[in-house]
Structure formats: C-alpha cells, structure tokens
CSV table of C-alpha atoms in Angstrom, one decimal:
chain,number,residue,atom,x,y,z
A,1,UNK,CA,-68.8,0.3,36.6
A,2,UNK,CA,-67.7,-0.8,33.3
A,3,UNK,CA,-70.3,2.1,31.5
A,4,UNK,CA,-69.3,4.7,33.8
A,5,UNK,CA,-65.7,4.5,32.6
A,6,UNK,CA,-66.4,3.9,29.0
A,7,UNK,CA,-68.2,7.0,29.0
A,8,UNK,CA,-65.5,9.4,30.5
A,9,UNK,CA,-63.3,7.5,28.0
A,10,UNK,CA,-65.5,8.3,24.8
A,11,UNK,CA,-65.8,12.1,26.1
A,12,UNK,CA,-62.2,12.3,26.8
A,13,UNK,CA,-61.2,10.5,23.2
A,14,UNK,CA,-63.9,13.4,21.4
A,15,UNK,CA,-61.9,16.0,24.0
A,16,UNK,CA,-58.6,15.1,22.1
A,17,UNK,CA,-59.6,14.5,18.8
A,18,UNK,CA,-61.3,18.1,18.5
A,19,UNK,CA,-58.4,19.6,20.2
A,20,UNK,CA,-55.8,17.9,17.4
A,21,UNK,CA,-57.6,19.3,14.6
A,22,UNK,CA,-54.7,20.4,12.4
A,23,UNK,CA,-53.3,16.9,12.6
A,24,UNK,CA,-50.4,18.3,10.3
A,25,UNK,CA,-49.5,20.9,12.7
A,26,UNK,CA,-50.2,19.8,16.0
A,27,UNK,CA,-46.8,17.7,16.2
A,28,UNK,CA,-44.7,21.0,15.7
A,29,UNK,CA,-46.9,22.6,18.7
A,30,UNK,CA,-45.5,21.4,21.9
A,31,UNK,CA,-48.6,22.5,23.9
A,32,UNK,CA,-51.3,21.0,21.0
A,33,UNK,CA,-49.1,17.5,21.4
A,34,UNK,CA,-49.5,17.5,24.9
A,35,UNK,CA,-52.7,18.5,25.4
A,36,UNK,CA,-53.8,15.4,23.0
A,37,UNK,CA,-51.1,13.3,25.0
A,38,UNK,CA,-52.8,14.1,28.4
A,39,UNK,CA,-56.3,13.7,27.2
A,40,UNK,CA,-55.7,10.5,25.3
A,41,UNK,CA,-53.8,9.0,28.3
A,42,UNK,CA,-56.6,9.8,30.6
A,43,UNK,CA,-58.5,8.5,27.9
A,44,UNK,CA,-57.0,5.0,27.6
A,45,UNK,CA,-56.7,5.2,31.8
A,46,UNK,CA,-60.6,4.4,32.2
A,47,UNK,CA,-60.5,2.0,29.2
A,48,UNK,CA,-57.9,-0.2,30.7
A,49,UNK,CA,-60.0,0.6,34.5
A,50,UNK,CA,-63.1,-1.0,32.9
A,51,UNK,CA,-63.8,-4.5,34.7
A,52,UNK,CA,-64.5,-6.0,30.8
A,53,UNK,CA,-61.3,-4.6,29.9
A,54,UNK,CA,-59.2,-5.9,32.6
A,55,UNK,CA,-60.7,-9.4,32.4
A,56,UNK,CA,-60.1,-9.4,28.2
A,57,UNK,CA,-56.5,-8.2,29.1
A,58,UNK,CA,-56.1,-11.1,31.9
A,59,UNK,CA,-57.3,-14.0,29.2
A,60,UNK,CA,-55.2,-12.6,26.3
A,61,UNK,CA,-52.1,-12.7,28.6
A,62,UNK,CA,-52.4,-16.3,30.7
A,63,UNK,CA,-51.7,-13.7,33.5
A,64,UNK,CA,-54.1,-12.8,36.3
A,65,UNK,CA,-54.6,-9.3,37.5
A,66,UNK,CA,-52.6,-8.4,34.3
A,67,UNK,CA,-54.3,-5.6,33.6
A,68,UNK,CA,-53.4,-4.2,37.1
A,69,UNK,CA,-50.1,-3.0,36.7
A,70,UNK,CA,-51.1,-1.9,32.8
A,71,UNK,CA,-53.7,0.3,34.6
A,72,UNK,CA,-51.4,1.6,36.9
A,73,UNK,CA,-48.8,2.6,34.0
A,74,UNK,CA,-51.2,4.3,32.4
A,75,UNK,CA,-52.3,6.3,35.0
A,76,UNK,CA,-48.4,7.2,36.0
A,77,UNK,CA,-48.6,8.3,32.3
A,78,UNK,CA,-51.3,10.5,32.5
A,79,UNK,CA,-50.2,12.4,35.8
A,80,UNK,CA,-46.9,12.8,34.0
A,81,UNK,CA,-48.7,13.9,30.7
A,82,UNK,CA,-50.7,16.6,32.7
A,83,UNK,CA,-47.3,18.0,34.7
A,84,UNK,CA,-45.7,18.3,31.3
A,85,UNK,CA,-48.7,20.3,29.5
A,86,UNK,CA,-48.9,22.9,32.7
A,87,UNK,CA,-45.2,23.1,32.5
A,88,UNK,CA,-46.1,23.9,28.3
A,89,UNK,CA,-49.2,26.0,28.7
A,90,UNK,CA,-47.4,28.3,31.2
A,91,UNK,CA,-44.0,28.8,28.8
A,92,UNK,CA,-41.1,30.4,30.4
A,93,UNK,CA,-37.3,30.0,28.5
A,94,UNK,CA,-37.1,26.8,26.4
A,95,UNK,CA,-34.7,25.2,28.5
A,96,UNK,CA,-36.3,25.5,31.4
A,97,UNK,CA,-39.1,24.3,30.4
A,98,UNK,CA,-37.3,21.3,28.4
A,99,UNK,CA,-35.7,20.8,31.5
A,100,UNK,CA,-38.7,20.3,33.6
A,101,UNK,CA,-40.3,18.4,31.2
A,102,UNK,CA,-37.5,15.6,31.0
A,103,UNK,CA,-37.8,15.5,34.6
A,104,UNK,CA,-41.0,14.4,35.1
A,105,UNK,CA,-40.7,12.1,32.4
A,106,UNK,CA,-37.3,10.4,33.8
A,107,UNK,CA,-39.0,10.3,37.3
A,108,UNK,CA,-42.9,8.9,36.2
A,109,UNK,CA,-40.5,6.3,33.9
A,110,UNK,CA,-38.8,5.2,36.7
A,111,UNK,CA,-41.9,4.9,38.8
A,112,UNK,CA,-43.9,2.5,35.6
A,113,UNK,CA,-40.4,0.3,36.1
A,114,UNK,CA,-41.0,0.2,39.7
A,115,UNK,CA,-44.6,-1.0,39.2
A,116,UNK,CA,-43.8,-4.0,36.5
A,117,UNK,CA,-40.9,-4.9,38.9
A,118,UNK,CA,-43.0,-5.1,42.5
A,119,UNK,CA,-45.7,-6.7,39.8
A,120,UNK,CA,-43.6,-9.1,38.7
A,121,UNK,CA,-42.0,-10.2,42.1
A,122,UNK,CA,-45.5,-10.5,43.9
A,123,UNK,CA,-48.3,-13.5,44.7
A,124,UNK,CA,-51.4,-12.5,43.1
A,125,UNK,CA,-52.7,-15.5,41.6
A,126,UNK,CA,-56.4,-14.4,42.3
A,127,UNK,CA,-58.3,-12.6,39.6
A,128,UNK,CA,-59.9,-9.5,40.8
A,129,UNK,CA,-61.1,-7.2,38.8
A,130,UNK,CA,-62.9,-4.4,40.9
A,131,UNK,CA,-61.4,-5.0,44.5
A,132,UNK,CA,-57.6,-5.4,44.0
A,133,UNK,CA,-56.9,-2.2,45.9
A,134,UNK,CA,-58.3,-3.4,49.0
A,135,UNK,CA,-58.4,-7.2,48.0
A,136,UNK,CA,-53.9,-7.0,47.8
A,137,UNK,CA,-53.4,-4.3,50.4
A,138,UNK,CA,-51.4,-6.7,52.6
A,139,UNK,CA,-49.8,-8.8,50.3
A,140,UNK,CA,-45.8,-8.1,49.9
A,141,UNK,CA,-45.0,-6.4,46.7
A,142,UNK,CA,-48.6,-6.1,46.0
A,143,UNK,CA,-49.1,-3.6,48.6
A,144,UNK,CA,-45.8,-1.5,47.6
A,145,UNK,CA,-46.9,-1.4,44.3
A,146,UNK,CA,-50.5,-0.1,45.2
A,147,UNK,CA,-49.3,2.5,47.4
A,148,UNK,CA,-45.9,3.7,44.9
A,149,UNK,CA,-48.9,4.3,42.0
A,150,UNK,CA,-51.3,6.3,44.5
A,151,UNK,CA,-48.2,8.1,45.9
A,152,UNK,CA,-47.2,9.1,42.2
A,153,UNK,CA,-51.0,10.3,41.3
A,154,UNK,CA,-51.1,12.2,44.3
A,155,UNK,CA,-47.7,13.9,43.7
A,156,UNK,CA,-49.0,15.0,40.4
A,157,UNK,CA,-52.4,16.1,41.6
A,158,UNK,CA,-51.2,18.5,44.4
A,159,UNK,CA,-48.2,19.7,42.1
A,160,UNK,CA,-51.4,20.3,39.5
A,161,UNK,CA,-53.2,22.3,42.5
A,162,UNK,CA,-50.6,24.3,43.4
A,163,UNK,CA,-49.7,25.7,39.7
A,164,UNK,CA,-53.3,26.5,39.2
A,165,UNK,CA,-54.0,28.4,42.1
A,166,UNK,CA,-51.0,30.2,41.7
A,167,UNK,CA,-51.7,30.8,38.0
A,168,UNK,CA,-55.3,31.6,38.2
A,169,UNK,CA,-53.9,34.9,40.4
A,170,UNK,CA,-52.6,36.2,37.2
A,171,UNK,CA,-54.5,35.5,34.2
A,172,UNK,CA,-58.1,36.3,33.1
A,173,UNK,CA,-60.6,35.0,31.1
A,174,UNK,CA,-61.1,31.9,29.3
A,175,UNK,CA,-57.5,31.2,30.6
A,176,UNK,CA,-58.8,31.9,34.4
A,177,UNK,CA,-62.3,29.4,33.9
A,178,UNK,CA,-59.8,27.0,32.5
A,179,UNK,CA,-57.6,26.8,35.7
A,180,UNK,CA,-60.5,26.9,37.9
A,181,UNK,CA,-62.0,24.1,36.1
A,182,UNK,CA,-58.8,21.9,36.4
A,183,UNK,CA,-58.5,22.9,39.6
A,184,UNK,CA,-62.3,21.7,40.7
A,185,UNK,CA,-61.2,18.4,38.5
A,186,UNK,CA,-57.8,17.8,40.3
A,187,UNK,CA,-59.2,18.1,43.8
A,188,UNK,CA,-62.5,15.7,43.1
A,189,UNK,CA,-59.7,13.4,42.1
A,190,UNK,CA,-57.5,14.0,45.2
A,191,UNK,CA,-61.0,13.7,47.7
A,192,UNK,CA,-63.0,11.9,45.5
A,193,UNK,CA,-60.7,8.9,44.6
A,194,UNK,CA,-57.5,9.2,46.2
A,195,UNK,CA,-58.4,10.2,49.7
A,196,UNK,CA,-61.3,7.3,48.8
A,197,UNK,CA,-58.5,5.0,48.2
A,198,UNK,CA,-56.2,5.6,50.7
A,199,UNK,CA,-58.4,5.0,53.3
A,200,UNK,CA,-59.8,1.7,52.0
A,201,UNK,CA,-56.4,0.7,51.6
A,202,UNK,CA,-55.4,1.7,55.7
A,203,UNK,CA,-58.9,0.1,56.6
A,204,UNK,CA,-57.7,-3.0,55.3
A,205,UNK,CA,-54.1,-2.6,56.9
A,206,UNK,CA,-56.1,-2.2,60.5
A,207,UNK,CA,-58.6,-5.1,60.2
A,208,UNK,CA,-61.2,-3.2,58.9
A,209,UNK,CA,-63.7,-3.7,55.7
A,210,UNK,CA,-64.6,-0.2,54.1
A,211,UNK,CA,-63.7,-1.5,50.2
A,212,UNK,CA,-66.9,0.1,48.7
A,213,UNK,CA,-65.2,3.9,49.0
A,214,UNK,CA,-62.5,1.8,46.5
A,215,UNK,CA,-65.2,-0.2,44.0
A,216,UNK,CA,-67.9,2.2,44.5
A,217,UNK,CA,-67.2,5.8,45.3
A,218,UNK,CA,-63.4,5.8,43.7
A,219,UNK,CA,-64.8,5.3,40.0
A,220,UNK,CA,-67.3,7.8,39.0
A,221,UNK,CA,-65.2,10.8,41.1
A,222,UNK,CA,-62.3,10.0,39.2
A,223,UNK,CA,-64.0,10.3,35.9
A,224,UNK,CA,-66.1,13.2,36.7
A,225,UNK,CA,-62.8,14.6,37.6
A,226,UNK,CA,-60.5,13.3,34.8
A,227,UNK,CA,-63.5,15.2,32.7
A,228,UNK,CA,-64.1,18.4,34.5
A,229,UNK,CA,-59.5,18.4,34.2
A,230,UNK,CA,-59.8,18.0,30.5
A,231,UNK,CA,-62.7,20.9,29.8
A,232,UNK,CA,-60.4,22.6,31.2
A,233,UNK,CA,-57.6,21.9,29.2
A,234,UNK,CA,-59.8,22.5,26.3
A,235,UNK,CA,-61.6,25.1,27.0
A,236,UNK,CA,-59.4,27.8,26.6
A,237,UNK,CA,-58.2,26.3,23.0
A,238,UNK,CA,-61.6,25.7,21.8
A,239,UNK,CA,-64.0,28.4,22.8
A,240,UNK,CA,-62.1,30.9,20.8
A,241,UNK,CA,-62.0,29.4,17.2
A,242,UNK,CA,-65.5,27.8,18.1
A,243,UNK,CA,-67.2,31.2,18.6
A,244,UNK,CA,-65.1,32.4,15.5
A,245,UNK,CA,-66.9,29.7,13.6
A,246,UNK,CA,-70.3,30.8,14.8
A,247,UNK,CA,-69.9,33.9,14.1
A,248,UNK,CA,-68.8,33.3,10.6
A,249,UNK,CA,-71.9,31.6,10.2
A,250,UNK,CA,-73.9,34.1,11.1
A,251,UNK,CA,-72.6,36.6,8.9
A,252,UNK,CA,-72.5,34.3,6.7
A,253,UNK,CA,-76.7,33.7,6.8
A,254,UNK,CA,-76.5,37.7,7.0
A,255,UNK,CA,-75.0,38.8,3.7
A,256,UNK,CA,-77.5,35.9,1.7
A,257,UNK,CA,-79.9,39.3,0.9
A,258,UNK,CA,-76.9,41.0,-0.8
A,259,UNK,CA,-75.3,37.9,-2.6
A,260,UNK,CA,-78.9,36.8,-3.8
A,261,UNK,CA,-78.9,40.3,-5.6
A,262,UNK,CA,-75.7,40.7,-6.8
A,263,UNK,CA,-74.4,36.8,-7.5
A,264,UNK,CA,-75.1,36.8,-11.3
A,265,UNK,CA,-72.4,39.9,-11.7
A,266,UNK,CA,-69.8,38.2,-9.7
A,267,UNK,CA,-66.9,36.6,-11.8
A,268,UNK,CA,-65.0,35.0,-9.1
A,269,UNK,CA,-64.5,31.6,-9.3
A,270,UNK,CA,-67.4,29.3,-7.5
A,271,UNK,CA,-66.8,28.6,-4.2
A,272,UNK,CA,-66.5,24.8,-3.0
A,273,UNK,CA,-69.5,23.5,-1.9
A,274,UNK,CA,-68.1,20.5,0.3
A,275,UNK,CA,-70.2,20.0,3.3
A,276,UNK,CA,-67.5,19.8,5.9
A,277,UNK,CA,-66.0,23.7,4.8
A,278,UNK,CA,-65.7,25.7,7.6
A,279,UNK,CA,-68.3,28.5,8.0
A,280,UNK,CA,-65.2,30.7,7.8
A,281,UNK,CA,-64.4,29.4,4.8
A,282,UNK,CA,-68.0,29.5,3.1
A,283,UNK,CA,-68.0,33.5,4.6
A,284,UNK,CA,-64.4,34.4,2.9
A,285,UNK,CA,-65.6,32.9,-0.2
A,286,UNK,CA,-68.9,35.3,0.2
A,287,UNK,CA,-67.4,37.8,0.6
A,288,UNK,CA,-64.6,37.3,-2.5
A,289,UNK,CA,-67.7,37.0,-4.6
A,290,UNK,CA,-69.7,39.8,-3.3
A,291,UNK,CA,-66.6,42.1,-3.9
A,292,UNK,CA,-66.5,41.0,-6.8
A,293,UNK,CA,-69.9,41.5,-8.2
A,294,UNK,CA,-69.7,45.0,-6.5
A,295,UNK,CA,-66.4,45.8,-9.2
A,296,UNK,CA,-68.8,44.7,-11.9
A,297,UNK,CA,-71.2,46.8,-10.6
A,298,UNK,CA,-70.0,50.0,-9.9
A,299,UNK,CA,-70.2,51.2,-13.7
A,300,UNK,CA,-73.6,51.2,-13.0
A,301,UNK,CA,-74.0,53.3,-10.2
A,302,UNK,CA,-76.8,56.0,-10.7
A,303,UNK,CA,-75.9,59.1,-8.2
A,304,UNK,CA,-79.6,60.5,-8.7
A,305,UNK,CA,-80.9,57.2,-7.1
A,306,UNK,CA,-78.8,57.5,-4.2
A,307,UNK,CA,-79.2,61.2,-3.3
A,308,UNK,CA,-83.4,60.6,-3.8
A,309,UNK,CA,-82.9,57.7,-1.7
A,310,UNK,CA,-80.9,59.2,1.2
A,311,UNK,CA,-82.9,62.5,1.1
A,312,UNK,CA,-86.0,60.1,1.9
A,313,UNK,CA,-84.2,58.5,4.1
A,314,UNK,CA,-83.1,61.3,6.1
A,315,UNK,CA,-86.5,63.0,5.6
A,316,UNK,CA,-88.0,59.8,7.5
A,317,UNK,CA,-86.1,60.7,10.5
A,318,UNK,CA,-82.8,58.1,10.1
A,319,UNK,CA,-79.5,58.7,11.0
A,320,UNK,CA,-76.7,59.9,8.4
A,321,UNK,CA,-75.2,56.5,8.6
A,322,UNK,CA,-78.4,54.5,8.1
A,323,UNK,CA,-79.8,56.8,5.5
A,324,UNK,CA,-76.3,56.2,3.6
A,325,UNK,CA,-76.6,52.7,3.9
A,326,UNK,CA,-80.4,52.5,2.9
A,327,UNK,CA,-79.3,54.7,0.1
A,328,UNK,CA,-76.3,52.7,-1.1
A,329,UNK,CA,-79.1,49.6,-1.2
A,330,UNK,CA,-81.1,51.7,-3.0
A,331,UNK,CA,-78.5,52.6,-5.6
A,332,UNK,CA,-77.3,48.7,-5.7
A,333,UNK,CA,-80.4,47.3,-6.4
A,334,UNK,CA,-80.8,49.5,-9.0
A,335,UNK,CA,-77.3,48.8,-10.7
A,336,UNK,CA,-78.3,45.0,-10.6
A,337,UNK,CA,-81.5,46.0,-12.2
A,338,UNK,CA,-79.4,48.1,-15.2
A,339,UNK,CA,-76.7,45.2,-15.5
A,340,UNK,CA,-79.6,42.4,-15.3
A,341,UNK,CA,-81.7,44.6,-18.3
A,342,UNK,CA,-77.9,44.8,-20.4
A,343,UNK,CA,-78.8,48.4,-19.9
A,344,UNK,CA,-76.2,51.5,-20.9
A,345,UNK,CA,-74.4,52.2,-17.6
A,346,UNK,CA,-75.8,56.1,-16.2
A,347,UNK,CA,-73.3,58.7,-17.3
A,348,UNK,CA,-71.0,59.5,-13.8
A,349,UNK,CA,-68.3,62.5,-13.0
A,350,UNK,CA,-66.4,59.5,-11.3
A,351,UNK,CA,-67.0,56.2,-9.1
A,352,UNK,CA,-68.0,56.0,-6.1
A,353,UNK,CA,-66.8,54.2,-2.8
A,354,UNK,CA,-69.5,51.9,-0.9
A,355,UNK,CA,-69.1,52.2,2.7
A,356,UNK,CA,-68.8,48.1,2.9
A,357,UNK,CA,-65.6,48.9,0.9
A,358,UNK,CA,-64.0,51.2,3.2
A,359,UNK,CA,-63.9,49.0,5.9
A,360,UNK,CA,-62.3,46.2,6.8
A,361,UNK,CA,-63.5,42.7,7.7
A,362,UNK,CA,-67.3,41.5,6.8
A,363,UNK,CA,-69.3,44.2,8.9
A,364,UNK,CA,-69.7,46.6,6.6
A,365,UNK,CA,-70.9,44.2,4.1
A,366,UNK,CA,-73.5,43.0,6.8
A,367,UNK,CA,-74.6,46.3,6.9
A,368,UNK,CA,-75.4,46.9,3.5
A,369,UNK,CA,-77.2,43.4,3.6
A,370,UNK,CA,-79.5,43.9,6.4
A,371,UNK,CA,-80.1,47.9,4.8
A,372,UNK,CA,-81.4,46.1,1.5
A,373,UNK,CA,-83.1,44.0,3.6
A,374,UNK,CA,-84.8,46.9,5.4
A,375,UNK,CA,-85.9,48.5,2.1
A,376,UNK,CA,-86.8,45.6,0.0
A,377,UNK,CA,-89.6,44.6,3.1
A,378,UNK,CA,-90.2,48.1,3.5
A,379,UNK,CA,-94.2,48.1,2.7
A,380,UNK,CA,-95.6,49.6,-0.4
A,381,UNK,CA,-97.4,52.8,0.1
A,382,UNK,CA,-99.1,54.7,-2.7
A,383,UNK,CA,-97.8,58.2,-1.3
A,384,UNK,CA,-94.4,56.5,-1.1
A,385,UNK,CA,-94.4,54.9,-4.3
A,386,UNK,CA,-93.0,58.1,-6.3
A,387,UNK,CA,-89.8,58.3,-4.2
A,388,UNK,CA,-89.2,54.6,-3.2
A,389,UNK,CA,-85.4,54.1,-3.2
A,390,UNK,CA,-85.7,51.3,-5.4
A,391,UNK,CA,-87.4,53.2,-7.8
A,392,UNK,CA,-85.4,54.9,-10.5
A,393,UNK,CA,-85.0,58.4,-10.2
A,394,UNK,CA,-88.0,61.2,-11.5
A,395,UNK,CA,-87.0,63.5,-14.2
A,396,UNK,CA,-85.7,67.0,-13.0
A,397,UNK,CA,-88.1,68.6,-11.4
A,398,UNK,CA,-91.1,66.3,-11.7
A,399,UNK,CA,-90.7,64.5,-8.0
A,400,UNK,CA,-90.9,66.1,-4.4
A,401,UNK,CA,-87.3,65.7,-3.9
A,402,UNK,CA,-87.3,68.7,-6.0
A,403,UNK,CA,-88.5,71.3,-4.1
A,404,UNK,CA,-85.9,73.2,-2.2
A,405,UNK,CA,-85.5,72.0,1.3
A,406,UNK,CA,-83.3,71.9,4.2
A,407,UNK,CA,-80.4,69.6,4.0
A,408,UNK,CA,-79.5,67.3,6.9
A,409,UNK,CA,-76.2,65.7,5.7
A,410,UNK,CA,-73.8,66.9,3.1
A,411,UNK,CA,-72.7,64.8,-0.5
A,412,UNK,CA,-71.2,61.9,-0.1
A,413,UNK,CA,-67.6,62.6,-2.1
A,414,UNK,CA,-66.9,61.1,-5.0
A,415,UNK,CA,-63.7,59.1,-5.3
A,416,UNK,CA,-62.1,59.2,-8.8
C-alpha cells in the first residue's frame, strides 16, 4: 500500500513543480498559486496515508495513531485547496471570488480544529496503521472524527462535480478535456474511496466485517483519482506552452539548412548555448542571427540568378510561390558564395525584399530553408547543369533562358 501512495505522491509533486515554473511569478497569479497549493496538498495527502509514514510519524511523536488526524488535516486541506482553484479558474468579480474563497477556507479551518479536538478527547491507544477507519468506527470521538473528515471530503467532491458539469456546458477545448478529466477523477474518489469507506465504516456500526473495501479497494481509487483530478488541473496550463515548445524545436531543426549557409555573415551576438534554454529561446536566437546574416547579405544579391532560377523553376512545372522561394535559395546561396570569395557585390537598380522578410513569425524563414534544401539535393543532371539555380548566371545570350518564351509569373518588384 505504502508504493501505491508514494507513487501518486511523486506524480502529483512532478504535476506541481512543472505547473510552478515561473517560480517568480506564480505567487502574483492567484490561479498558478493554487493550482501548486492543490496539487502539493494532494501530494503530501498520500505521503502522510503511507503506512511507513504513519508509523515514522507515531514514533517521532510518543503518540499512537498520530498520524491519523495529520492525515485527515491534510486531506480537509486539499478538498479546500481544490474548491478555491475552481472558484479561481472560473473568475467572476474579485470580490466574489475573494469572498468565496475565504469561505471555504474559514469553514475547512474550522473542520481541521474539529478533527485535533475529537482527536485529542478520544481512546485510541492502539496503533493501526491501515484499519483505523473500520478498526475506531465505534469508539466515542474516534468515530465523530472519522465521519466529520469523510463528510468534509465528500462536501468538496460533489461541490467539485457539480461546477464541472456545469462548466464543461460552456467551454471547449483543452478547457472542456480538463473538466471532464476532473470530473472522471472526483467521482472515482466519491465511488471508489468514499462510498468504499462509508460502507466499511456502517458495516462495522451493524456487526458486520467488510474492512478490505477500506485497506484494500479505498487506496489505489483514491490515487488513481487524486491523479486523473490533477491532469486535469494541468492539462489545460501545460499543453499549450508544451506544444509551443515542440514546435519551436521543430522549426528550430528546420531552418539548420539556411543558418549552416548563412552563419559566417551573421554579426549578431552568439547565442547562449546553456543546455536547459528553451527551444523557444534557441529558435528566437536563430532567427536574430539568420536576419541578421540576411542584412549582410543582401548587397550581394545577383537579380540575373534569381530570374534564371525562377524561370527554371516555373518551366519545371512549380507554382509562383515555390519557384520564388527556389529562386530566392538560388539567389542566397549565391550571395554566400560572393561574400565567402570577398567578391565585389553585383551592380543592382535597388534591394530586394525576401519573402521570409515580409512575413511575420518564423514560417517564412522555414520556407526558404526547406527550398534551399530542395535545390541543394536536387540531383545533378548534365542537361540541367547550364541553368542550375545555384549556378551563376550565363552571359547574355549564351544560356537557354535566353530565347524568348512565354512568361508564367511577372518580376518580382524591387523595393528601394
């Protein structure tokens, strides 16, 4: 029992600290702060529940059974942790929601008090560490206390139901998965362990032995549920910036063709190469650079190149946007070739504007990547050779390009 708990506590402990991962911040955001709260409540709930825990706890103190009334603090803690982060993840005026939230932490504080007092005022001289439920059910005091901590779990649990279903009717999305998976996690913890519980404990009030739904069944539905409660929680928080992250990676393994060419023109300052930066990070660093080189660069941009190149292109059957990107590659491996060689820069009427500069974000960038990608593997031909886009450009009149021919896009403009 003792490994089941310990597990759901490690998973819930990892659940909070990824969730508090602006440490500096996550005190000024009421819903970050609880969130952690909750999670590291439930957290310390199955560490104090573990039979090796409660029997440390009973020989540190000279007390027996101890760790019974800790245990059931905590738990009061966490169901009053979990009210106040739905009353903060749904919002609603400030003082409203302060209101609420002093609340249920003035009533779950009165209900700990309650459980030190009956603890305090009852016979329970007999260490038991997996049974106490069942093995104190009819002892005075004892049994109040049991039953005042189940009643104030279950309060909190159905309270938890109720806002979710009502909830999920509105949202969408992550938000929506979320509710649904703290509202699968909340009723495996109202059948699985408290409905468990309750009966055990009536069993015993009638004569009858049924403590195994308390040792044995109770446990592992509480954690499954304490864990499928806190996915939820997280979920929502954590898939966004973790899909973010991916996708900066991504990108960020994309545009290695274009920074491989153009890194020794770049001037920007070198990037940090910590381990633990952010993919976002390495990508916006990248991407600085790549800009960067592309300023350096554009001095060297040979026109003839890139009209050859996109003629081919378009001549090959592409698409005007894919034979201006396989064109720009062209042109930009060419420029890196010039600057490389300390060559003159090509005479020019103006400069000229790369599509990856006229948007915004890093897809254009990725674009140009992949199309110098495209060309660079293209496969050598000796009928192709002549008007390769990376080759530089025939004299007038000496290469296919030219003949007269139909024209499938018009010139790219110029921007002075």
């Amino acid at each position: 029992m003792s490994l089941v708990v310990y597990v759901a506590a490690v998973m819930l402990g990892i659940s909070s600290v990824l969730v508090r991962r602006r440490p500096r911040t996550a005190l000024r955001d009421p819903l970050t702060l609880s969130t952690c709260v909750a999670i590291a409540l439930a957290a310390v709930v199955f560490v104090c529940a573990a039979p090796a825990t409660l029997a440390a706890v009973n020989e540190l103190t000279g007390v027996p059974n101890f760790g019974a009334p800790l245990t059931y603090g905590m738990l009061s803690a966490y169901s009053c942790a979990a009210l106040v982060l739905l009353v903060n993840w749904r919002g609603g005026p400030r003082e409203l929601v302060r209101c609420l939230v002093l609340r249920s932490v003035a009533a779950y504080g009165l209900l700990v008090l309650a459980i030190v007092v009956l603890f305090a005022l009852a016979d329970a001289d007999t260490e038991r560490l997996t049974d106490l439920d069942t093995y104190y059910a009819n002892t005075p005091f004892m049994r109040e206390m049991i039953l005042l901590y189940l009643l104030g779990h279950s309060a909190a649990m159905l309270v938890m139901c109720a806002m979710c279903l009502k909830w999920a009717r509105e949202v969408t999305g992550l938000l929506r998965t979320g509710l649904r998976l703290i509202l699968l996690g909340t009723l495996l913890d109202v059948v699985g362990f408290q409905l468990t519980k309750y009966t055990a404990v009536v069993a015993r009030w009638n004569g009858h032995d049924l403590d195994f739904l308390s040792t044995v069944v109770a446990p592992p539905m509480a954690s499954l549920g304490a864990v499928l409660c806190s996915a939820g929680f997280v979920l929502p928080r954590l898939l966004p910036p973790t899909l973010a992250q991916w996708r900066g990676l991504l990108d960020h393994r994309r545009l290695a063709p274009l920074w491989h060419l153009v890194r020794s023109a770049s001037t920007a300052p070198r990037p940090p190469t910590a381990w633990w930066q952010l993919p976002q990070v390495r990508l916006q660093w990248r991407e600085v650079s790549i800009h960067d080189a592309l300023l350096a660069l554009a001095p060297y941009f040979d026109h003839r190149v890139r009209e050859r190149a996109r003629d081919d292109a378009l001549a090959t059957g592409l698409f005007p946007h894919a034979a201006r990107l396989a064109a720009e590659a062209a042109m930009l491996a060419d420029a890196a070739r010039r600057a490389a060689a300390r060559e003159e820069p090509p005479e020019a009427d103006g400069s000229y504007r790369l599509h990856a500069t006229e948007v915004s974000g890093t897809s254009g960038l990725v674009e140009l990547a992949q199309a110098l990608e495209r060309v660079r593997d293209r496969p050598p031909a000796d009928a192709t050779a002549a008007t390769s886009p990376l080759m530089p450009p025939a004299p007038d009149g000496a290469g296919p390009n030219s003949m007269a021919g139909p024209m499938a896009e018009p010139e790219e403009p110029h921007v002075a």
